[in-house]
Each structure stands twice: as C-alpha cells, then as structure tokens.
Amino acid sequence: MHDSALVLFSGGQDSTTCLADALSRYRRVETVGFDYGQRHHVEMRQRLMVRRVLQARFPEWRARLGEDHVIDLNVLGQISETALTRDSAIALADSGLPNTFVPGRNLVFLAFAGALAYRRGLQVIVAGVCETDYSGYPDCRDDTMKAMQLALSLGMDRRLVIETPLMWIDKAATWAMAHALGQAADPHGGGDALVDILLEHTHTCYHAERDQRHEWGYGCGQCPACALRAAGWKGWRQALGGASAAPA
C-alpha cells in the first residue's frame, strides 16, 4: 500500500483540493511548486499561505504535511510565447487551443516531480488536471497522464503512480469534494472551513487579480480560469438548493 505522496501544488482551487485529498489518505505528503515565469506569479505567494492556513485549521493534516519544494523553471517561460508567460490578450490560437496553453508545461512538471519523488522516496505524484471542465489543454488529458506514468516508471526503474483525483469531475463537483474532505477531517465545521480557505486564499485568475472579491473568490471574473471557477461555484450552490453551506 502506498503511504506517501508528492502533490503538484500551485495554490489554486484544484491543487488545494488535491492536497486535501492526499492529506486525508497518505501518512506523509510533500508539495512542489514551479516558478516558470507565469504572469500570475501571485500564486507562488498564495500557495505558501494556503499551506499555513491548512496546517492551522486541520491538526491531523498538519502532522502529515511535510516539506515544500519550489523548482525554478523560468526557462520554460523563456521559450513559451503564450498569454500565461507574456503580457498579451487571452484568445484562441490558430490551433484551436486558447493561447494560455504552455506547450509541454505539465510534461515538464511531471518529469521534475518524478525526479523529486525518486529522491525523496515518495511513491505517488498527485496532479490536479481534469478532462471534464478544462480549457482543452492536451497535457491535462487522462491519456497523457497514463503515458507519463509509464515513462517515469520505466525511466527511473521504480514504480511511480500518477493520481488525478479531479480527472472525471466538473468544477461544481470539485467544490463539493473539498467540502466533503474538510468535513471528514473535522465534523465540527471542517467542510465550511476548507471551502472558506479556497475562497479567501487560493488563486486561479490568469491576470493575478486579487483586488476584486467575488462570491467564488478573488479574480478578474473574465479570464477562462475565473469563468470555470465561477461556473463551478454556481453549479455547486444550485445543487445545494441555495442553502448556506459555505461562506459567500
């Protein structure tokens, strides 16, 4: 049985939900973030904040949450002409993909995560990619994750498992999953507490906007990342019948 995991942790809604999931299942969990020259570099600050508030609010998780690692991948930003690594308008590219797609980003992330997991003796790599509610990025697809798992395991001659807890659920279900994980960790308000952490501290917006507070959290409200997050929040709230299940 696996008992340790490395979570690809950007400090966004998805990776925070994946971190909570890993902390609920593994004895030792470490996190890794990637500085690749992203225009929403504020996520590098927020990810540390999210770790701190999770540790403060959930004592059981605090005991399991281990070291954080940051890997400098600015070279990736230097070779990427995308709206995530350049100050340019977000639009569809000729390929049909949004120009926020950073070619090879998740492949590079997983390769470095695999090397780190090997060195740290961690058995599972957790990634918050999703093929249900996403922007069409090919490196978020299930087939890509399976191929990378095979390549890493063969290339390092050690069985590494890539887990993708969000792969087949939409953003509404991701909000619901977070609430359930928090509640399981602390039946006395843990669900609402984890959702509140997502609202107040995680960062998703491609424009690094943290001045505008919406009911679903901070962001510009216009970029694709904000649109997905807002739609997921609305869907979850509607599924609850408008009940006050979390701070708004």
GROMACS .gro file of C-alpha atoms in nm:
model
  248
    1MET     CA    1   0.000   0.000   0.000
    2HIS     CA    2   0.124   0.348  -0.083
    3ASP     CA    3   0.172   0.578   0.216
    4SER     CA    4   0.345   0.884   0.072
    5ALA     CA    5   0.268   1.140  -0.197
    6LEU     CA    6   0.405   1.445  -0.375
    7VAL     CA    7   0.137   1.697  -0.473
    8LEU     CA    8   0.187   1.936  -0.764
    9PHE     CA    9   0.073   2.242  -0.572
   10SER     CA   10   0.013   2.580  -0.735
   11GLY     CA   11  -0.205   2.722  -0.460
   12GLY     CA   12  -0.515   2.719  -0.679
   13GLN     CA   13  -0.854   2.566  -0.611
   14ASP     CA   14  -0.782   2.238  -0.787
   15SER     CA   15  -0.437   2.170  -0.643
   16THR     CA   16  -0.556   2.265  -0.293
   17THR     CA   17  -0.844   2.020  -0.320
   18CYS     CA   18  -0.596   1.755  -0.436
   19LEU     CA   19  -0.369   1.839  -0.144
   20ALA     CA   20  -0.659   1.794   0.099
   21ASP     CA   21  -0.741   1.462  -0.065
   22ALA     CA   22  -0.381   1.343  -0.034
   23LEU     CA   23  -0.362   1.452   0.330
   24SER     CA   24  -0.675   1.253   0.403
   25ARG     CA   25  -0.522   0.934   0.258
   26TYR     CA   26  -0.143   0.935   0.296
   27ARG     CA   27   0.080   0.931   0.602
   28ARG     CA   28   0.339   1.167   0.450
   29VAL     CA   29   0.264   1.436   0.193
   30GLU     CA   30   0.504   1.685   0.037
   31THR     CA   31   0.430   1.963  -0.209
   32VAL     CA   32   0.610   2.104  -0.510
   33GLY     CA   33   0.556   2.433  -0.692
   34PHE     CA   34   0.703   2.555  -1.020
   35ASP     CA   35   0.820   2.907  -1.093
   36TYR     CA   36   0.810   2.926  -1.473
   37GLY     CA   37   0.772   3.298  -1.531
   38GLN     CA   38   0.393   3.285  -1.513
   39ARG     CA   39   0.219   3.622  -1.533
   40HIS     CA   40   0.001   3.519  -1.237
   41HIS     CA   41   0.312   3.485  -1.021
   42VAL     CA   42   0.100   3.577  -0.719
   43GLU     CA   43   0.016   3.207  -0.698
   44MET     CA   44   0.367   3.143  -0.567
   45ARG     CA   45   0.287   3.361  -0.266
   46GLN     CA   46  -0.062   3.224  -0.215
   47ARG     CA   47   0.049   2.862  -0.216
   48LEU     CA   48   0.253   2.927   0.100
   49MET     CA   49  -0.044   3.099   0.260
   50VAL     CA   50  -0.270   2.805   0.178
   51ARG     CA   51  -0.027   2.562   0.336
   52ARG     CA   52  -0.014   2.772   0.654
   53VAL     CA   53  -0.389   2.804   0.695
   54LEU     CA   54  -0.445   2.435   0.626
   55GLN     CA   55  -0.194   2.345   0.894
   56ALA     CA   56  -0.351   2.587   1.140
   57ARG     CA   57  -0.707   2.469   1.084
   58PHE     CA   58  -0.661   2.093   1.048
   59PRO     CA   59  -0.424   1.946   1.312
   60GLU     CA   60  -0.440   1.593   1.167
   61TRP     CA   61  -0.328   1.723   0.830
   62ARG     CA   62  -0.059   1.936   0.990
   63ALA     CA   63   0.106   1.622   1.123
   64ARG     CA   64   0.112   1.470   0.774
   65LEU     CA   65   0.217   1.772   0.570
   66GLY     CA   66   0.588   1.763   0.507
   67GLU     CA   67   0.839   1.968   0.315
   68ASP     CA   68   0.755   2.212   0.037
   69HIS     CA   69   0.976   2.238  -0.271
   70VAL     CA   70   0.999   2.510  -0.535
   71ILE     CA   71   1.164   2.437  -0.868
   72ASP     CA   72   1.290   2.719  -1.090
   73LEU     CA   73   1.165   2.655  -1.443
   74ASN     CA   74   1.194   3.007  -1.581
   75VAL     CA   75   1.349   2.862  -1.894
   76LEU     CA   76   1.003   2.726  -1.976
   77GLY     CA   77   0.862   3.077  -1.974
   78GLN     CA   78   1.151   3.200  -2.186
   79ILE     CA   79   1.071   2.961  -2.469
   80SER     CA   80   0.692   2.997  -2.445
   81GLU     CA   81   0.510   3.266  -2.640
   82THR     CA   82   0.181   3.232  -2.455
   83ALA     CA   83  -0.064   3.452  -2.270
   84LEU     CA   84   0.042   3.288  -1.943
   85THR     CA   85   0.406   3.386  -1.986
   86ARG     CA   86   0.366   3.713  -2.175
   87ASP     CA   87   0.154   4.024  -2.121
   88SER     CA   88  -0.083   3.960  -2.410
   89ALA     CA   89  -0.457   3.928  -2.458
   90ILE     CA   90  -0.614   3.589  -2.394
   91ALA     CA   91  -0.767   3.447  -2.713
   92LEU     CA   92  -0.796   3.132  -2.921
   93ALA     CA   93  -0.483   3.047  -3.118
   94ASP     CA   94  -0.483   2.915  -3.476
   95SER     CA   95  -0.453   2.564  -3.333
   96GLY     CA   96  -0.795   2.600  -3.174
   97LEU     CA   97  -0.643   2.596  -2.826
   98PRO     CA   98  -0.651   2.902  -2.601
   99ASN     CA   99  -0.322   3.090  -2.612
  100THR     CA  100  -0.290   3.028  -2.239
  101PHE     CA  101  -0.167   2.679  -2.330
  102VAL     CA  102   0.202   2.650  -2.239
  103PRO     CA  103   0.332   2.365  -2.460
  104GLY     CA  104   0.492   2.088  -2.259
  105ARG     CA  105   0.424   2.252  -1.924
  106ASN     CA  106   0.265   1.955  -1.749
  107LEU     CA  107   0.509   1.715  -1.912
  108VAL     CA  108   0.800   1.915  -1.771
  109PHE     CA  109   0.629   1.948  -1.434
  110LEU     CA  110   0.576   1.573  -1.408
  111ALA     CA  111   0.931   1.492  -1.517
  112PHE     CA  112   1.076   1.713  -1.246
  113ALA     CA  113   0.819   1.590  -0.993
  114GLY     CA  114   0.919   1.234  -1.078
  115ALA     CA  115   1.286   1.310  -1.016
  116LEU     CA  116   1.199   1.479  -0.687
  117ALA     CA  117   0.971   1.194  -0.578
  118TYR     CA  118   1.250   0.948  -0.658
  119ARG     CA  119   1.499   1.140  -0.443
  120ARG     CA  120   1.253   1.189  -0.157
  121GLY     CA  121   1.127   0.830  -0.159
  122LEU     CA  122   0.768   0.932  -0.241
  123GLN     CA  123   0.551   0.680  -0.417
  124VAL     CA  124   0.260   0.879  -0.563
  125ILE     CA  125   0.253   1.200  -0.767
  126VAL     CA  126  -0.077   1.388  -0.743
  127ALA     CA  127  -0.182   1.630  -1.017
  128GLY     CA  128  -0.498   1.841  -1.029
  129VAL     CA  129  -0.556   1.802  -1.402
  130CYS     CA  130  -0.906   1.747  -1.536
  131GLU     CA  131  -1.056   1.639  -1.867
  132THR     CA  132  -1.414   1.732  -1.775
  133ASP     CA  133  -1.408   2.107  -1.702
  134TYR     CA  134  -1.092   2.245  -1.860
  135SER     CA  135  -0.960   2.473  -2.132
  136GLY     CA  136  -0.879   2.195  -2.377
  137TYR     CA  137  -0.512   2.156  -2.289
  138PRO     CA  138  -0.387   1.824  -2.431
  139ASP     CA  139  -0.142   1.779  -2.144
  140CYS     CA  140  -0.435   1.760  -1.900
  141ARG     CA  141  -0.587   1.453  -2.063
  142ASP     CA  142  -0.605   1.112  -1.900
  143ASP     CA  143  -0.408   0.951  -2.183
  144THR     CA  144  -0.124   1.197  -2.126
  145MET     CA  145  -0.114   1.117  -1.755
  146LYS     CA  146  -0.109   0.741  -1.821
  147ALA     CA  147   0.173   0.783  -2.074
  148MET     CA  148   0.376   0.994  -1.831
  149GLN     CA  149   0.326   0.742  -1.552
  150LEU     CA  150   0.462   0.468  -1.774
  151ALA     CA  151   0.754   0.680  -1.896
  152LEU     CA  152   0.857   0.787  -1.545
  153SER     CA  153   0.830   0.436  -1.404
  154LEU     CA  154   1.036   0.289  -1.689
  155GLY     CA  155   1.289   0.571  -1.698
  156MET     CA  156   1.356   0.558  -1.324
  157ASP     CA  157   1.316   0.182  -1.287
  158ARG     CA  158   1.081   0.244  -0.997
  159ARG     CA  159   0.703   0.224  -0.985
  160LEU     CA  160   0.565   0.578  -0.967
  161VAL     CA  161   0.190   0.631  -0.965
  162ILE     CA  162   0.030   0.947  -1.103
  163GLU     CA  163  -0.304   1.017  -0.939
  164THR     CA  164  -0.555   1.264  -1.085
  165PRO     CA  165  -0.845   1.290  -0.836
  166LEU     CA  166  -1.027   1.554  -1.042
  167MET     CA  167  -0.992   1.397  -1.386
  168TRP     CA  168  -1.356   1.299  -1.436
  169ILE     CA  169  -1.543   1.556  -1.228
  170ASP     CA  170  -1.651   1.910  -1.310
  171LYS     CA  171  -1.577   2.223  -1.109
  172ALA     CA  172  -1.906   2.204  -0.920
  173ALA     CA  173  -1.811   1.856  -0.802
  174THR     CA  174  -1.467   1.988  -0.707
  175TRP     CA  175  -1.627   2.237  -0.467
  176ALA     CA  176  -1.841   1.956  -0.328
  177MET     CA  177  -1.537   1.731  -0.293
  178ALA     CA  178  -1.349   1.997  -0.096
  179HIS     CA  179  -1.642   2.044   0.141
  180ALA     CA  180  -1.667   1.668   0.197
  181LEU     CA  181  -1.293   1.635   0.262
  182GLY     CA  182  -1.296   1.916   0.516
  183GLN     CA  183  -1.599   1.775   0.689
  184ALA     CA  184  -1.444   1.429   0.710
  185ALA     CA  185  -1.129   1.578   0.864
  186ASP     CA  186  -1.331   1.777   1.119
  187PRO     CA  187  -1.704   1.703   1.157
  188HIS     CA  188  -1.740   2.026   1.353
  189GLY     CA  189  -1.736   2.272   1.066
  190GLY     CA  190  -1.441   2.142   0.871
  191GLY     CA  191  -1.631   2.144   0.542
  192ASP     CA  192  -1.719   2.510   0.562
  193ALA     CA  193  -1.367   2.589   0.685
  194LEU     CA  194  -1.199   2.426   0.387
  195VAL     CA  195  -1.433   2.597   0.142
  196ASP     CA  196  -1.357   2.928   0.313
  197ILE     CA  197  -0.984   2.864   0.269
  198LEU     CA  198  -1.044   2.805  -0.102
  199LEU     CA  199  -1.245   3.126  -0.129
  200GLU     CA  200  -1.008   3.351   0.063
  201HIS     CA  201  -0.661   3.221  -0.012
  202THR     CA  202  -0.639   3.012  -0.331
  203HIS     CA  203  -0.557   3.182  -0.660
  204THR     CA  204  -0.680   3.082  -1.005
  205CYS     CA  205  -0.707   3.403  -1.209
  206TYR     CA  206  -0.470   3.428  -1.505
  207HIS     CA  207  -0.448   3.806  -1.459
  208ALA     CA  208  -0.321   3.782  -1.099
  209GLU     CA  209  -0.617   3.993  -0.985
  210ARG     CA  210  -0.662   3.986  -0.607
  211ASP     CA  211  -0.839   4.317  -0.554
  212GLN     CA  212  -1.182   4.201  -0.669
  213ARG     CA  213  -1.358   3.962  -0.429
  214HIS     CA  214  -1.647   3.767  -0.581
  215GLU     CA  215  -1.866   3.513  -0.410
  216TRP     CA  216  -1.641   3.241  -0.556
  217GLY     CA  217  -1.315   3.407  -0.451
  218TYR     CA  218  -1.068   3.658  -0.594
  219GLY     CA  219  -1.009   3.718  -0.964
  220CYS     CA  220  -1.077   3.935  -1.267
  221GLY     CA  221  -1.400   3.748  -1.338
  222GLN     CA  222  -1.330   3.748  -1.712
  223CYS     CA  223  -1.045   3.508  -1.791
  224PRO     CA  224  -1.112   3.138  -1.866
  225ALA     CA  225  -0.984   3.030  -1.524
  226CYS     CA  226  -1.221   3.267  -1.345
  227ALA     CA  227  -1.512   3.163  -1.568
  228LEU     CA  228  -1.463   2.794  -1.488
  229ARG     CA  229  -1.429   2.862  -1.116
  230ALA     CA  230  -1.735   3.088  -1.105
  231ALA     CA  231  -1.948   2.844  -1.304
  232GLY     CA  232  -1.843   2.561  -1.075
  233TRP     CA  233  -1.934   2.762  -0.766
  234LYS     CA  234  -2.272   2.849  -0.912
  235GLY     CA  235  -2.339   2.488  -1.006
  236TRP     CA  236  -2.249   2.362  -0.660
  237ARG     CA  237  -2.464   2.623  -0.488
  238GLN     CA  238  -2.757   2.542  -0.714
  239ALA     CA  239  -2.715   2.172  -0.637
  240LEU     CA  240  -2.746   2.262  -0.270
  241GLY     CA  241  -3.071   2.439  -0.345
  242GLY     CA  242  -2.927   2.773  -0.242
  243ALA     CA  243  -2.862   2.653   0.111
  244SER     CA  244  -2.595   2.834   0.302
  245ALA     CA  245  -2.335   2.557   0.304
  246ALA     CA  246  -2.031   2.784   0.298
  247PRO     CA  247  -1.939   3.148   0.345
  248ALA     CA  248  -2.028   3.358   0.041
   0.00000   0.00000   0.00000
